[in-house]
CSV table of C-alpha atoms in Angstrom, one decimal:
chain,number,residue,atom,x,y,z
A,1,UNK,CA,10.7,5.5,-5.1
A,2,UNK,CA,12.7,5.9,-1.7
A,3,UNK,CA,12.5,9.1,-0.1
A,4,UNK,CA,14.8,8.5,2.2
A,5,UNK,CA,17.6,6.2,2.3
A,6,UNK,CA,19.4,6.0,5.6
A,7,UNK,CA,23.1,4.1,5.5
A,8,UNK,CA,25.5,2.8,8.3
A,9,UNK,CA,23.7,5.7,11.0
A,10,UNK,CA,25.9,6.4,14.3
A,11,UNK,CA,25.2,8.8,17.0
A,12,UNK,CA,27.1,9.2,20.0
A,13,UNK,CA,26.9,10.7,23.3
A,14,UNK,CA,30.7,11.0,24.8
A,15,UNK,CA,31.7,7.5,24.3
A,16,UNK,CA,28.4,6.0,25.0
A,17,UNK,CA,27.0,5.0,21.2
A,18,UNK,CA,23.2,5.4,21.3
A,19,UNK,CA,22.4,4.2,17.6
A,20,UNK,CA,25.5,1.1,15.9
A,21,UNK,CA,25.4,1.6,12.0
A,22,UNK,CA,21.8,1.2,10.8
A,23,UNK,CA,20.5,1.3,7.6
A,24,UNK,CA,16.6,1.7,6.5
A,25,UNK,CA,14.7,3.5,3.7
A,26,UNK,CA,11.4,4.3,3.6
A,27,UNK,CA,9.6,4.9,0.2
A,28,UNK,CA,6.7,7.7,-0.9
A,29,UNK,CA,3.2,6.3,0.3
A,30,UNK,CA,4.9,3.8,2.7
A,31,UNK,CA,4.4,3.7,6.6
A,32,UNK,CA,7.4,2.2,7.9
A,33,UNK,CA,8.1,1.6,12.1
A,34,UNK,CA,10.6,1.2,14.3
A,35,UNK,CA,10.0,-0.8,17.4
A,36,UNK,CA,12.4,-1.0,20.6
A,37,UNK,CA,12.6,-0.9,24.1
A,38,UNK,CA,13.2,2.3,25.3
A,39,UNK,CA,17.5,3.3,25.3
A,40,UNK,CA,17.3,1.3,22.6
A,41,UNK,CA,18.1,4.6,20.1
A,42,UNK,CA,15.1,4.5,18.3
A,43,UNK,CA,14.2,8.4,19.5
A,44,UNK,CA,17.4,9.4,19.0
A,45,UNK,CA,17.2,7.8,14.9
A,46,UNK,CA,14.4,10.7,14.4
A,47,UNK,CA,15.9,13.4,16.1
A,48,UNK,CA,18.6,12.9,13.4
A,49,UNK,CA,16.5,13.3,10.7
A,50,UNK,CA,15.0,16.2,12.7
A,51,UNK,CA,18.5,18.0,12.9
A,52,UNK,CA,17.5,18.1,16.3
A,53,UNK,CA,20.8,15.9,17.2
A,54,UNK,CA,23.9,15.0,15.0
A,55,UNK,CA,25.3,11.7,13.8
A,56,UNK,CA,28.6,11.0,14.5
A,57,UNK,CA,28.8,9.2,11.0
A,58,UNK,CA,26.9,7.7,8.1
A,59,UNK,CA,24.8,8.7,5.3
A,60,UNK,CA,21.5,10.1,5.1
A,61,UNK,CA,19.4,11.1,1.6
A,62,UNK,CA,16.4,13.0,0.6
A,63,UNK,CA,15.1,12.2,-3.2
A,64,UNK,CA,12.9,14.9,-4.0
A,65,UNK,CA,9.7,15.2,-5.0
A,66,UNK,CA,8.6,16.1,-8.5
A,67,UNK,CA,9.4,20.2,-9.0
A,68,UNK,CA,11.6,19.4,-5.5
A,69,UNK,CA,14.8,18.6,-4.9
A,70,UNK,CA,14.3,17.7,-1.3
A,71,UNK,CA,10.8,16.7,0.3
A,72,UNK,CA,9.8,18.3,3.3
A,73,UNK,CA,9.7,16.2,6.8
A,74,UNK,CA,7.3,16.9,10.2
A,75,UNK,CA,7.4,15.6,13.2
A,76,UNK,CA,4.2,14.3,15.6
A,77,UNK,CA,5.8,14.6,19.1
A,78,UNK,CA,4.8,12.1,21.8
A,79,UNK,CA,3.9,14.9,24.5
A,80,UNK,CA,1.0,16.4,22.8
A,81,UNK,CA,-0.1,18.5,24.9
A,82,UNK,CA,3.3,19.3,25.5
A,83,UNK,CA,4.4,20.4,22.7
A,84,UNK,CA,1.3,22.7,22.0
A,85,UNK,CA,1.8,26.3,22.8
A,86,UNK,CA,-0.8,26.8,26.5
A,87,UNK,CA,-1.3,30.2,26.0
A,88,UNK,CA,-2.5,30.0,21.8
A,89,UNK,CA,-5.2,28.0,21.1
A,90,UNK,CA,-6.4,26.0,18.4
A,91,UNK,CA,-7.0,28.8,16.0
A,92,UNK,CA,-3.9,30.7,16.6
A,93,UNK,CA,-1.6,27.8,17.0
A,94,UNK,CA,-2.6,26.7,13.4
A,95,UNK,CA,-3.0,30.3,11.5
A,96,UNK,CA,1.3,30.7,13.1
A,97,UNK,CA,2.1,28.1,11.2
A,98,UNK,CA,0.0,28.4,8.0
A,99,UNK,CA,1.3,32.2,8.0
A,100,UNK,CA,4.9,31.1,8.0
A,101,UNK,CA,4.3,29.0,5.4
A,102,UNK,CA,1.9,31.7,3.5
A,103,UNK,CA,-0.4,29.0,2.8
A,104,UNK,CA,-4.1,29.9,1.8
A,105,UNK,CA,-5.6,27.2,3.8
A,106,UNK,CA,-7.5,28.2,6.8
A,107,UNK,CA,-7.1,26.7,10.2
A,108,UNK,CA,-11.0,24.9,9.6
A,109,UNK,CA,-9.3,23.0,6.7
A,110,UNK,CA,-6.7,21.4,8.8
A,111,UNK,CA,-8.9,20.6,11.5
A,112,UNK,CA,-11.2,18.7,8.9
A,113,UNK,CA,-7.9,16.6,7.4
A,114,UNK,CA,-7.5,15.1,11.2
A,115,UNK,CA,-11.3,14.7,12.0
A,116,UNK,CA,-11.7,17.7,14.4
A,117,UNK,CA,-14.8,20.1,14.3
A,118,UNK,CA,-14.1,24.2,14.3
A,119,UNK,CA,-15.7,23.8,18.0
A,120,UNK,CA,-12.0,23.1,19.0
A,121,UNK,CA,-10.7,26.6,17.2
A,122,UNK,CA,-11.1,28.6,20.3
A,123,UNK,CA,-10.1,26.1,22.6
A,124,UNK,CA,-6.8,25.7,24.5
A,125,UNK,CA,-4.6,22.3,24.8
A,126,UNK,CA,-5.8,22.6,28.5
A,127,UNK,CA,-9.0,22.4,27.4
A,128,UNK,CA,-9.1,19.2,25.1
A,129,UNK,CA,-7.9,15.5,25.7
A,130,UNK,CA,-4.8,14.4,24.8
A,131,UNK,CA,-6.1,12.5,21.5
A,132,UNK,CA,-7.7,16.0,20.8
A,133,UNK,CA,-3.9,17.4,21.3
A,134,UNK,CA,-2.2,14.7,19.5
A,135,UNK,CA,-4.9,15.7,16.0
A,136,UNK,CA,-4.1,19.5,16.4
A,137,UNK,CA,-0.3,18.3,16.7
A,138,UNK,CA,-0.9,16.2,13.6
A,139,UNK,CA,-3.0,19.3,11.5
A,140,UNK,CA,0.0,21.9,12.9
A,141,UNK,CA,2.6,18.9,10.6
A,142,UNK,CA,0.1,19.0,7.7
A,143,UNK,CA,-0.4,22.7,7.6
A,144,UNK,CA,3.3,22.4,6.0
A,145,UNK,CA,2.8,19.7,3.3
A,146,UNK,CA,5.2,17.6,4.6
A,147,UNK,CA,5.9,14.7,2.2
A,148,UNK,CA,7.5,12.8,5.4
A,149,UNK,CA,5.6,12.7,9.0
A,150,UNK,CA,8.4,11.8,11.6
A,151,UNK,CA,5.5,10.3,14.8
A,152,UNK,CA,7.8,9.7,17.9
A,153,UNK,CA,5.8,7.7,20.1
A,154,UNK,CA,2.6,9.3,18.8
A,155,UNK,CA,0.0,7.2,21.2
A,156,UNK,CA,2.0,6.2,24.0
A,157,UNK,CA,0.3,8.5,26.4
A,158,UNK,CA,-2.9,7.9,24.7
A,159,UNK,CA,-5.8,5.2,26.2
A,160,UNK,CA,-5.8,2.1,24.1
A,161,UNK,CA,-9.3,2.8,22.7
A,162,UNK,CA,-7.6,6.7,21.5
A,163,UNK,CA,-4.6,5.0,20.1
A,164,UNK,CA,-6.2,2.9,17.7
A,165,UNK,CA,-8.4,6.3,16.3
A,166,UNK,CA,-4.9,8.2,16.0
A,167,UNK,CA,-3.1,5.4,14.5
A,168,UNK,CA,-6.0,5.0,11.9
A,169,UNK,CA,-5.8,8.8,11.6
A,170,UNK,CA,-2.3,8.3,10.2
A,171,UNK,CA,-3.3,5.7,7.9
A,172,UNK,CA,-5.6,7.4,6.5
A,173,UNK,CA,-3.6,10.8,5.8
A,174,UNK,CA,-1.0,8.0,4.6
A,175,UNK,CA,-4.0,7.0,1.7
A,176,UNK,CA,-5.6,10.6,1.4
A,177,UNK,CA,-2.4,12.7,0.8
A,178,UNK,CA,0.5,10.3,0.0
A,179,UNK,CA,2.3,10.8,3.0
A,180,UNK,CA,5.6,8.5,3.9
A,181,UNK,CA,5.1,7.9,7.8
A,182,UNK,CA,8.1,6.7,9.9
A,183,UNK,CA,6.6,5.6,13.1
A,184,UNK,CA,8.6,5.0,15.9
A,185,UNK,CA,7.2,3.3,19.0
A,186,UNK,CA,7.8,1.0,22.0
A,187,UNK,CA,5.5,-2.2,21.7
A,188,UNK,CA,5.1,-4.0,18.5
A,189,UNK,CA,1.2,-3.7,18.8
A,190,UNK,CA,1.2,-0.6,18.0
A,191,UNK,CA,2.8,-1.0,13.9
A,192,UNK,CA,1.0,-4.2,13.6
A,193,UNK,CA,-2.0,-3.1,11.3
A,194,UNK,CA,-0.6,0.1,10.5
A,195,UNK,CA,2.8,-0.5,9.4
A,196,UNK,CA,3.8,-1.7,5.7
A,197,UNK,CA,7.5,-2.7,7.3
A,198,UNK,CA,8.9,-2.5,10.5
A,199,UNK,CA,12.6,-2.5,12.0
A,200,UNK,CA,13.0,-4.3,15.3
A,201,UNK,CA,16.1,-2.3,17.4
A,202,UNK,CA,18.1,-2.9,20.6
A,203,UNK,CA,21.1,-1.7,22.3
A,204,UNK,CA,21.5,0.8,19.1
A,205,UNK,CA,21.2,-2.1,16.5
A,206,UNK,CA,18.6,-3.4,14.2
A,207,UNK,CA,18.0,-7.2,15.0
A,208,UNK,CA,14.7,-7.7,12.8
A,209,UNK,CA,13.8,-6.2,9.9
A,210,UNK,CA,10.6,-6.9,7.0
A,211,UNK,CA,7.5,-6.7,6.3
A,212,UNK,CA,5.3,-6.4,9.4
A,213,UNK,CA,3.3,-9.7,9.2
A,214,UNK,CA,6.8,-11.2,8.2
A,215,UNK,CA,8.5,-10.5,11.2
A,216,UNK,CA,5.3,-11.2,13.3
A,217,UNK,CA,4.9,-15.0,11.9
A,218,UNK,CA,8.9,-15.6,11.9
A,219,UNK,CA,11.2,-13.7,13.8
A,220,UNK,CA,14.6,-14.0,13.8
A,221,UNK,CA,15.8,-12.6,17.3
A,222,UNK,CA,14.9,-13.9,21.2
A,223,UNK,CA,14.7,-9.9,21.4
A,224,UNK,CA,11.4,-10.0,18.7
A,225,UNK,CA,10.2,-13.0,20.2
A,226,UNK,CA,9.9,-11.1,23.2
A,227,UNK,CA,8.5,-8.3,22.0
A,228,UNK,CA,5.9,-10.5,20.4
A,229,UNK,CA,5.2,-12.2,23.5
A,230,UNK,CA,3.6,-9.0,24.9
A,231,UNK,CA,1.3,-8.6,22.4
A,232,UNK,CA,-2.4,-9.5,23.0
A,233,UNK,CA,-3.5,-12.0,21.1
A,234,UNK,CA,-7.0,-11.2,19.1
């Protein structure tokens, strides 16, 4: 079952087009990436389904969950500690958002989901590591039951070592809760063992699309081929 189904997607800026006409769905359970340079309108695709920008034209549809008639989206910012309030900290960041959502749950159960101990509660972002910043930023998303996690460049500003524990992170939560993950990022790397599909974009276009170990053994662009050709090999 698609959960969201995304059809002939524009955005403009003035005359310059950031994102051509692309389509994509991403089904419940499914971790799906999108992989470009950056300008290449990737970060602009989930600020759309943020409603933090607006498409200039195409179609874009929510199937609900059971008892819902849309399901509920997140988003994992790439500035962790950025986007994590410096004078709150752990405790209060999380009880905001669990009050606004009068949810039982209590800021310790959150922390658990994402692999943090309560040591962090009365901490602030200033105070952790940025893969410390990125799981708060994660259990803040989860505190809403989001059936969709939007991650914009989640481990970009993350050591290689911290991305792979945040990427597992997410596959985990993906197994654990159900989640649908769209995961947008720079290098193709970073979707290879996480990623059930992946759509290669440039210039505003999609110019690969499959699944994952598809387009790494055949791709179909000189753009994914070079791409590929700074991935390490293992």
């Amino acid at each position: 079952m698609n959960l969201l189904e995304v059809s002939n997607l524009r955005v403009r800026y003035g005359s310059f087009e950031a994102v051509k006409g692309v389509s994509f769905t991403l089904a419940r359970g499914e971790i799906v990436g999108i992989v470009g340079e950056s300008g290449s309108g990737k970060s602009t695709i989930a600020r759309v389904l943020t409603c933090l920008e607006k498409p200039f034209a195409g179609d874009i549809t929510f199937s609900g969950g059971e008892g819902s008639s849309r399901p509920s989206l997140q988003m994992i910012f790439q500035d962790a500690v950025g986007s994590l309030n410096p004078r709150m900290t752990v405790q209060q960041t999380l009880a905001e958002v669990l009050r606004s959502v009068r949810s039982s749950k209590k800021p310790r159960d959150l922390l658990g989901l994402v692999g943090l101990s309560e040591a962090v509660l009365d901490q602030y972002p200033r105070e952790m590591s940025g893969g410390q910043c990125q799981r708060v930023s994660v259990a803040r998303a989860l505190a809403c039951n989001p059936d969709i996690l939007i991650a914009d460049e989640p481990v970009s500003a993350l050591d290689v070592s911290v991305q792979a524990r945040i990427l597992n992170l997410l596959r985990d939560l993906r197994r654990e809760l159900g989640l649908s993950i769209l995961l947008v990022a720079h290098d193709l790397a970073v979707v290879k063992n996480v990623c059930d599909r992946v759509y290669v974009m440039e210039r505003g276009l999609f110019v690969d699309s499959g699944e994952t170990q598809s387009v790494f053994d055949s791709p179909t662009s000189d753009y994914t081929r070079k791409l590929l050709s700074a991935v390490p090999s293992v």
